[in-house]
Short mmCIF file of C-alpha atoms and ligand atoms in Angstrom, two decimals:
data_model
loop_
_atom_site.label_atom_id
_atom_site.label_comp_id
_atom_site.label_asym_id
_atom_site.label_seq_id
_atom_site.Cartn_x
_atom_site.Cartn_y
_atom_site.Cartn_z
CA MET A 134 -18.76 -15.12 19.41
CA LYS A 135 -20.01 -13.90 15.69
CA ILE A 136 -16.70 -16.20 13.07
CA ILE A 137 -13.65 -14.20 12.21
CA HIS A 138 -13.28 -12.89 9.49
CA PHE A 139 -9.36 -12.33 8.45
CA SER A 140 -10.74 -9.21 6.45
CA ASP A 141 -15.09 -7.98 6.10
CA LEU A 142 -15.68 -6.03 3.58
CA TYR A 143 -18.81 -6.50 3.86
CA GLY A 144 -19.74 -6.01 6.93
CA GLU A 145 -17.66 -2.51 6.28
CA TYR A 146 -20.06 -1.63 3.42
CA LEU A 147 -23.36 -2.79 5.27
CA THR A 148 -22.26 0.78 8.23
CA MET A 149 -22.88 2.58 5.15
CA LYS A 150 -24.97 0.87 3.11
CA GLN A 151 -27.49 3.58 2.32
CA GLU A 152 -25.02 6.03 1.66
CA ILE A 153 -23.42 3.84 -0.87
CA ASP A 154 -27.01 2.23 -2.95
CA GLU A 155 -27.79 5.35 -3.48
CA ALA A 156 -24.26 7.05 -4.56
CA ILE A 157 -24.73 3.60 -6.92
CA ALA A 158 -28.43 4.63 -8.22
CA GLU A 159 -27.12 8.40 -9.29
CA VAL A 160 -24.17 7.03 -11.11
CA ILE A 161 -27.18 4.11 -13.48
CA ARG A 162 -29.57 6.20 -13.68
CA SER A 163 -27.22 9.54 -14.87
CA THR A 164 -26.23 6.74 -17.88
CA HIS A 165 -22.78 8.19 -17.23
CA PHE A 166 -20.55 5.73 -16.64
CA VAL A 167 -16.62 6.74 -17.06
CA LYS A 168 -14.93 10.72 -17.54
CA SER A 169 -18.17 11.94 -14.90
CA GLY A 170 -18.64 14.54 -12.54
CA LYS A 171 -18.83 12.07 -10.42
CA VAL A 172 -15.03 10.97 -10.95
CA LEU A 173 -14.31 14.96 -10.90
CA LYS A 174 -15.96 14.96 -7.39
CA PHE A 175 -14.58 12.23 -5.78
CA GLU A 176 -10.59 14.12 -7.43
CA SER A 177 -11.72 17.32 -5.79
CA GLU A 178 -12.76 16.00 -2.49
CA LEU A 179 -9.11 13.31 -1.88
CA GLY A 180 -7.07 16.53 -3.54
CA LYS A 181 -8.67 18.32 -0.42
CA TYR A 182 -7.89 15.10 2.09
CA LEU A 183 -4.08 15.37 0.42
CA THR A 184 -3.88 18.40 -0.06
CA THR A 185 -2.54 17.95 -3.68
CA ASN A 186 -3.67 17.01 -6.86
CA VAL A 187 -5.65 14.25 -7.53
CA ILE A 188 -5.61 11.99 -10.42
CA ALA A 189 -7.62 8.94 -10.72
CA CYS A 190 -7.24 5.69 -12.63
CA GLY A 191 -7.62 2.70 -12.92
CA ASN A 192 -6.17 0.65 -9.90
CA GLY A 193 -2.23 1.09 -8.04
CA THR A 194 -0.33 -0.91 -10.69
CA ASP A 195 -1.27 1.50 -13.36
CA ALA A 196 -0.25 4.73 -11.35
CA LEU A 197 3.06 3.46 -11.37
CA GLN A 198 3.28 3.41 -15.26
CA ILE A 199 1.90 5.97 -15.77
CA ALA A 200 4.05 7.67 -13.21
CA PHE A 201 7.29 6.21 -14.56
CA MET A 202 5.92 7.59 -17.72
CA ALA A 203 5.35 11.26 -16.35
CA LEU A 204 8.40 11.30 -15.28
CA ASP A 205 10.50 10.33 -18.96
CA LEU A 206 11.69 7.46 -17.29
CA GLN A 207 13.88 5.30 -20.54
CA PRO A 208 14.62 1.78 -21.33
CA GLY A 209 17.94 0.62 -19.39
CA ASP A 210 17.38 4.44 -16.82
CA GLU A 211 17.86 2.53 -12.96
CA VAL A 212 15.05 2.93 -10.18
CA ILE A 213 15.98 1.86 -6.82
CA THR A 214 13.22 -0.65 -4.50
CA THR A 215 13.31 -2.57 -1.82
CA PRO A 216 12.61 -6.46 -2.80
CA PHE A 217 9.92 -6.58 -0.22
CA THR A 218 6.99 -5.39 -1.92
CA PHE A 219 4.07 -6.30 -3.82
CA VAL A 220 4.74 -7.25 -7.07
CA SER A 221 3.54 -4.27 -9.34
CA THR A 222 6.03 -1.78 -7.71
CA VAL A 223 9.08 -3.88 -9.77
CA GLU A 224 6.70 -5.10 -12.62
CA THR A 225 6.17 -2.25 -14.34
CA ALA A 226 9.05 -0.31 -13.64
CA ALA A 227 10.36 -3.76 -15.14
CA LEU A 228 7.65 -3.76 -18.17
CA ILE A 229 8.50 -0.70 -19.80
CA GLY A 230 12.52 -0.80 -19.74
CA LEU A 231 13.28 0.59 -16.84
CA LYS A 232 15.84 -1.36 -14.57
CA PRO A 233 14.36 -1.80 -10.88
CA VAL A 234 17.79 -2.03 -8.27
CA PHE A 235 17.00 -3.50 -4.95
CA ALA A 236 18.08 -2.67 -2.00
CA ASP A 237 17.20 -4.56 1.71
CA ALA A 238 13.89 -4.07 3.47
CA ASP A 239 14.72 -2.93 7.81
CA PRO A 240 13.59 -5.57 10.20
CA ASP A 241 11.81 -2.71 12.13
CA SER A 242 9.74 -0.80 9.87
CA PHE A 243 9.94 -3.40 7.24
CA ASN A 244 10.40 -0.55 4.20
CA ILE A 245 13.16 -0.09 2.25
CA ASP A 246 16.64 0.57 4.23
CA VAL A 247 17.93 3.87 3.96
CA SER A 248 21.65 2.45 4.78
CA GLN A 249 21.33 -0.13 1.67
CA ILE A 250 20.30 3.05 -0.89
CA GLU A 251 23.20 4.28 -1.86
CA LYS A 252 25.44 2.79 -2.28
CA ARG A 253 23.68 0.94 -5.49
CA ILE A 254 22.35 4.11 -6.51
CA THR A 255 24.50 4.76 -10.06
CA PRO A 256 25.23 7.05 -12.92
CA ARG A 257 21.84 5.94 -14.34
CA THR A 258 19.82 5.93 -11.63
CA LYS A 259 16.86 8.37 -11.50
CA ALA A 260 14.54 7.59 -9.44
CA ILE A 261 13.66 6.15 -5.85
CA ILE A 262 11.09 4.68 -5.26
CA PRO A 263 9.69 4.16 -2.13
CA VAL A 264 6.79 1.33 -0.66
CA HIS A 265 4.29 2.49 3.53
CA LEU A 266 4.07 -1.13 3.53
CA PHE A 267 2.00 -2.05 5.71
CA GLY A 268 0.13 1.16 6.52
CA GLN A 269 3.84 2.98 7.66
CA CYS A 270 5.59 5.78 5.81
CA ALA A 271 8.96 5.07 5.31
CA ASN A 272 12.16 7.21 6.45
CA MET A 273 11.07 9.49 4.23
CA GLU A 274 12.98 13.00 5.11
CA ALA A 275 16.41 10.24 4.38
CA ILE A 276 14.97 9.85 1.09
CA LEU A 277 14.72 13.16 0.16
CA ALA A 278 17.53 14.08 1.37
CA LEU A 279 19.39 11.02 -1.11
CA ALA A 280 17.62 12.35 -4.22
CA LYS A 281 18.99 15.59 -4.03
CA LYS A 282 22.15 15.15 -3.95
CA HIS A 283 21.54 13.04 -6.03
CA GLY A 284 18.94 14.16 -8.87
CA LEU A 285 16.62 11.71 -8.12
CA PHE A 286 12.71 11.43 -8.43
CA VAL A 287 10.96 9.87 -5.92
CA ILE A 288 7.61 8.22 -6.83
CA GLU A 289 5.98 6.18 -3.05
CA ASP A 290 3.89 4.36 -3.48
CA ALA A 291 1.77 4.54 -1.41
CA CYS A 292 -1.22 1.55 -1.79
CA GLN A 293 -1.35 0.34 1.60
CA ALA A 294 -0.85 3.98 3.77
CA LEU A 295 -3.48 6.40 2.09
CA GLY A 296 -4.27 8.50 5.80
CA THR A 297 -1.04 8.11 6.99
CA ASP A 298 1.24 12.16 7.76
CA TYR A 299 4.38 11.11 7.46
CA HIS A 300 5.81 13.92 10.54
CA PHE A 301 9.67 15.38 9.94
CA SER A 302 12.06 16.17 11.81
CA ASP A 303 10.67 20.11 12.55
CA GLY A 304 7.70 18.98 13.27
CA ARG A 305 5.53 19.34 9.33
CA LYS A 306 3.63 17.16 8.52
CA GLN A 307 2.35 15.97 5.32
CA LYS A 308 0.01 12.83 3.51
CA ALA A 309 2.12 9.58 2.53
CA GLY A 310 1.61 10.07 -1.22
CA THR A 311 1.58 13.55 -0.93
CA ILE A 312 6.17 13.88 -0.47
CA GLY A 313 7.78 12.68 -3.07
CA ASP A 314 7.46 13.70 -6.93
CA ILE A 315 4.58 11.88 -7.57
CA GLY A 316 2.89 9.34 -5.63
CA CYS A 317 0.96 6.26 -6.06
CA ASN A 318 -2.46 4.48 -5.49
CA SER A 319 -4.61 1.12 -5.53
CA PHE A 320 -8.00 1.75 -4.47
CA PHE A 321 -7.84 -2.48 -4.62
CA PRO A 322 -11.38 -3.06 -1.86
CA SER A 323 -8.93 -4.57 0.69
CA LYS A 324 -6.94 -0.84 0.82
CA ASN A 325 -7.55 0.97 3.61
CA LEU A 326 -9.67 3.71 0.89
CA GLY A 327 -10.77 -0.25 -1.02
CA ALA A 328 -13.80 0.27 -3.60
CA PHE A 329 -16.35 -2.84 -4.76
CA GLY A 330 -13.51 -3.21 -7.69
CA ASP A 331 -10.02 -1.39 -9.09
CA GLY A 332 -9.55 1.55 -8.47
CA GLY A 333 -6.54 3.57 -8.16
CA ALA A 334 -5.26 7.38 -8.47
CA ILE A 335 -2.00 9.36 -9.40
CA PHE A 336 -0.86 11.83 -7.34
CA THR A 337 1.51 14.83 -7.96
CA GLY A 338 1.22 18.99 -5.65
CA ASP A 339 2.99 19.86 -9.11
CA ASP A 340 0.35 21.27 -10.97
CA GLU A 341 2.35 20.72 -15.15
CA LEU A 342 3.37 18.10 -14.20
CA SER A 343 -0.43 16.66 -13.54
CA VAL A 344 -2.01 18.03 -16.67
CA LYS A 345 0.45 15.84 -17.79
CA ILE A 346 -0.65 12.20 -15.59
CA ARG A 347 -3.51 13.67 -16.89
CA SER A 348 -2.96 13.35 -20.67
CA ILE A 349 -1.05 10.19 -20.66
CA ALA A 350 -3.72 8.12 -18.29
CA ASN A 351 -6.14 9.61 -21.02
CA HIS A 352 -4.03 7.98 -24.03
CA GLY A 353 -1.48 10.86 -24.26
CA MET A 354 -5.26 13.49 -24.98
CA LYS A 355 -4.12 16.85 -25.44
CA ALA A 356 -7.86 17.85 -26.76
CA LYS A 357 -10.65 16.15 -28.69
CA TYR A 358 -8.80 12.98 -30.96
CA GLU A 359 -5.81 15.11 -30.67
CA TYR A 360 -2.98 12.83 -29.39
CA GLU A 361 0.45 14.52 -27.80
CA ARG A 362 1.71 11.50 -26.81
CA ILE A 363 1.74 8.14 -26.39
CA GLY A 364 -0.37 7.62 -23.15
CA VAL A 365 -2.62 4.17 -22.08
CA ASN A 366 -6.23 3.87 -21.26
CA SER A 367 -6.60 4.16 -17.17
CA ARG A 368 -9.10 5.44 -15.81
CA LEU A 369 -11.40 5.07 -12.60
CA ASP A 370 -15.66 4.22 -13.30
CA SER A 371 -17.78 6.13 -12.21
CA ILE A 372 -19.92 3.57 -10.25
CA GLN A 373 -15.95 3.56 -8.06
CA ALA A 374 -16.27 6.80 -7.48
CA ALA A 375 -19.33 6.89 -6.24
CA ILE A 376 -18.76 4.56 -3.66
CA LEU A 377 -15.39 5.63 -2.65
CA GLY A 378 -16.39 9.67 -2.34
CA VAL A 379 -18.84 7.83 0.21
CA LYS A 380 -16.38 5.58 1.93
CA LEU A 381 -13.77 8.69 2.17
CA LEU A 382 -15.87 10.20 4.06
CA TYR A 383 -15.46 7.70 7.24
CA LEU A 384 -12.10 6.77 6.27
CA ASP A 385 -10.24 9.00 9.47
CA GLN A 386 -13.21 6.87 11.78
CA LYS A 387 -12.21 3.52 9.89
CA ILE A 388 -7.90 4.50 11.16
CA VAL A 389 -8.38 4.51 14.62
CA LYS A 390 -10.66 2.54 14.95
CA LEU A 391 -8.12 -0.08 12.75
CA GLN A 392 -5.54 1.84 15.69
CA LYS A 393 -7.36 1.09 18.22
CA SER A 394 -7.51 -2.78 17.81
CA ALA A 395 -4.28 -2.43 17.23
CA ALA A 396 -3.12 -1.53 20.45
CA PHE A 397 -5.56 -4.10 21.71
CA TYR A 398 -3.18 -6.33 19.91
CA ASP A 399 0.24 -4.39 20.65
CA GLU A 400 -1.22 -4.43 24.30
CA MET A 401 -2.51 -7.85 24.95
CA LEU A 402 0.88 -9.67 23.24
CA THR A 403 3.70 -8.44 24.80
CA GLY A 404 6.28 -10.73 26.27
CA ILE A 405 4.68 -13.58 24.32
CA GLY A 406 6.78 -16.68 23.45
CA ASP A 407 9.14 -15.08 20.06
CA LEU A 408 6.83 -12.81 19.36
CA ARG A 409 8.42 -9.48 17.81
CA LEU A 410 5.06 -6.91 17.19
CA PRO A 411 4.86 -4.42 14.73
CA ALA A 412 7.30 -1.58 15.73
CA ARG A 413 5.26 2.15 15.45
CA MET A 414 8.79 4.20 13.96
CA SER A 415 8.82 8.04 15.66
CA TYR A 416 8.53 9.42 12.19
CA SER A 417 5.00 7.73 11.21
CA THR A 418 1.30 7.65 12.05
CA HIS A 419 0.30 3.86 10.99
CA THR A 420 -2.89 3.52 9.65
CA LEU A 421 -2.19 -0.26 9.95
CA HIS A 422 -3.19 -2.34 6.28
CA GLN A 423 -2.01 -5.07 8.25
CA TYR A 424 -0.75 -6.24 11.18
CA THR A 425 2.02 -8.18 11.05
CA ILE A 426 3.48 -9.92 13.76
CA GLN A 427 7.54 -11.91 13.26
CA THR A 428 8.19 -14.93 14.82
CA GLU A 429 10.74 -18.10 13.66
CA LYS A 430 7.48 -20.83 14.41
CA ARG A 431 5.20 -18.77 11.69
CA ASP A 432 3.86 -21.85 9.64
CA GLU A 433 4.20 -23.38 13.05
CA LEU A 434 1.12 -20.95 14.41
CA GLN A 435 -0.04 -19.89 11.22
CA GLU A 436 -1.82 -24.12 10.39
CA PHE A 437 -2.41 -24.33 14.98
CA LEU A 438 -4.47 -20.28 14.72
CA LYS A 439 -5.86 -22.33 10.50
CA SER A 440 -7.39 -24.99 13.37
CA LYS A 441 -8.75 -22.71 15.06
CA GLY A 442 -10.78 -20.87 12.65
CA ILE A 443 -8.46 -17.91 12.62
CA PRO A 444 -7.56 -16.73 9.01
CA SER A 445 -3.43 -14.61 8.67
CA MET A 446 -1.78 -13.28 5.23
CA VAL A 447 1.38 -14.52 4.72
CA TYR A 448 2.66 -11.26 3.18
CA TYR A 449 5.01 -11.64 1.12
CA PRO A 450 6.46 -15.40 0.85
CA THR A 451 8.71 -14.64 -1.40
CA PRO A 452 10.71 -11.38 -1.91
CA LEU A 453 10.73 -9.80 -5.10
CA HIS A 454 14.81 -10.77 -6.23
CA LEU A 455 13.71 -14.74 -5.88
CA GLN A 456 10.64 -14.92 -7.92
CA LYS A 457 10.81 -16.32 -11.49
CA ALA A 458 10.74 -13.51 -13.12
CA TYR A 459 12.98 -10.80 -11.71
CA LEU A 460 15.89 -14.09 -11.79
CA TYR A 461 16.98 -12.46 -15.37
CA LEU A 462 18.12 -8.88 -12.73
CA GLY A 463 20.96 -11.25 -11.87
CA TYR A 464 20.52 -11.42 -8.04
CA ARG A 465 21.10 -14.25 -5.75
CA GLU A 466 19.86 -15.68 -2.30
CA GLY A 467 21.70 -14.24 0.47
CA GLU A 468 21.18 -10.54 -1.35
CA PHE A 469 18.98 -9.77 0.98
CA PRO A 470 19.56 -11.41 4.08
CA VAL A 471 17.17 -9.05 5.50
CA SER A 472 13.40 -9.30 3.42
CA GLU A 473 15.00 -13.03 2.60
CA LYS A 474 14.63 -13.83 6.48
CA LEU A 475 11.23 -11.34 7.04
CA SER A 476 9.66 -13.59 4.38
CA GLN A 477 10.14 -16.72 6.79
CA THR A 478 9.28 -14.73 9.31
CA VAL A 479 5.92 -12.34 9.13
CA LEU A 480 2.35 -13.29 9.49
CA SER A 481 -0.72 -11.18 8.83
CA LEU A 482 -3.35 -11.47 12.00
CA PRO A 483 -6.98 -10.30 11.23
CA LEU A 484 -7.32 -6.64 11.28
CA HIS A 485 -10.29 -5.19 10.18
CA PRO A 486 -13.05 -3.04 11.44
CA GLU A 487 -15.73 -5.10 12.38
CA LEU A 488 -13.34 -6.92 14.45
CA GLU A 489 -14.53 -6.69 17.91
CA GLU A 490 -12.64 -7.14 20.85
CA ASP A 491 -13.72 -10.32 21.83
CA GLN A 492 -12.55 -12.05 18.99
CA ILE A 493 -9.33 -10.72 19.86
CA GLU A 494 -8.77 -11.50 22.48
CA TYR A 495 -9.84 -15.37 21.30
CA ILE A 496 -7.06 -15.25 19.01
CA VAL A 497 -4.62 -13.79 21.48
CA SER A 498 -5.56 -16.72 24.47
CA ILE A 499 -5.09 -19.00 21.15
CA ILE A 500 -1.39 -17.48 20.27
CA MET A 501 -0.92 -18.40 23.81
CA GLN A 502 -2.17 -21.65 24.06
CA PHE A 503 0.45 -22.25 20.90
CA TYR A 504 3.01 -21.05 22.81
CA ARG A 505 2.46 -22.98 25.89
CA GLN A 506 3.24 -26.43 23.74
CA TYR A 507 7.06 -24.90 23.93
C1 LIG B 759 -1.84 -3.43 -3.58
C2 LIG B 759 -0.49 -2.81 -4.30
C3 LIG B 759 -0.57 -1.63 -5.30
C4 LIG B 759 -1.14 -2.54 -5.99
O1 LIG B 759 -2.04 -2.05 -6.74
P1 LIG B 759 -3.59 -2.47 -7.40
O2 LIG B 759 -4.94 -0.94 -7.38
O3 LIG B 759 -3.50 -3.47 -7.12
O4 LIG B 759 -2.78 -2.48 -9.17
C5 LIG B 759 1.26 -1.80 -5.66
N1 LIG B 759 1.92 -1.68 -4.61
C6 LIG B 759 1.76 -2.01 -3.30
C7 LIG B 759 2.73 -1.76 -2.28
C8 LIG B 759 0.47 -2.01 -3.01
O5 LIG B 759 0.02 -2.61 -2.52
#
């Protein structure tokens, strides 16, 4: 059996090496390293895949900040999100003076618990920011209904869910990140569609808003050296766009592989000890950015796996309301019991397209061995 990696970006590259190498060489030959046709071409291809407007930018964190700026959110405005997420969601809001307001996570989906949102809405609330954690959509239909009722924007943090389908109760399907007013995506190397460095994108179905977003990401520029608003400098470089253009062709294939491996994990891990397997919500497909189990014996299990050569990760060990940087928001321990519990019980197992069946069998056998001690 081969060494088990938590993720295998090099192995993934080898499956499309020739195309990627050629795409990179082409950019170098052209010397159009920024703002090139390669970037526009990739934006248009991803736009077709998602059926929306795509504006590439420097990373997922910038995408969130640019989204807030594009919706003219002002210092003191409140945005509601989950404390069980990567820091960017909250950091960018705080950075431009918005007040992050938390609503607890749901223990099955790991996503924002929609029953916790409405009581957090105040006259200053401007937006809800669902995060589609680990590759599965938040309950968007309920979130859209709340947003409509209270006149709020919906900004999707879709950084972990590119390619995920949301199923509306009337049978319509839409890709994660294209459902709210704006969707934000990251091409960080380990994401569903990962670059060989940093990258990000902003999605919107609103053509006018997409022009504004493009301007903000480019110094607030209207025409050359003419600035109509304060902006930022956030761009995807041409080499990353070229790589992403190749990898996009294989994204759906990769997702199918991940789903198959996850189904194999599900089957093999059912009924073992106190393990809670990742729930599949009826309203969303799961693109398995992470395969995350829950157990009260998380730390011991992680240590045991490590001793047998199996890497695993904890996403996330501390919910944001308990992080030093965000204590100023005034939340206390015990205020978001589900997020706090999750941070102590979640464990993400190795999952990537190159993971083989015998490796999953080995991982499962070690987990079974762990539980035989109890
Ligand atoms: C990765 C990620 C981001 C930030 O993306 P970067 O490209 O690293 O800036 C934001 N939100 C979530 C939920 C993420 O997983």
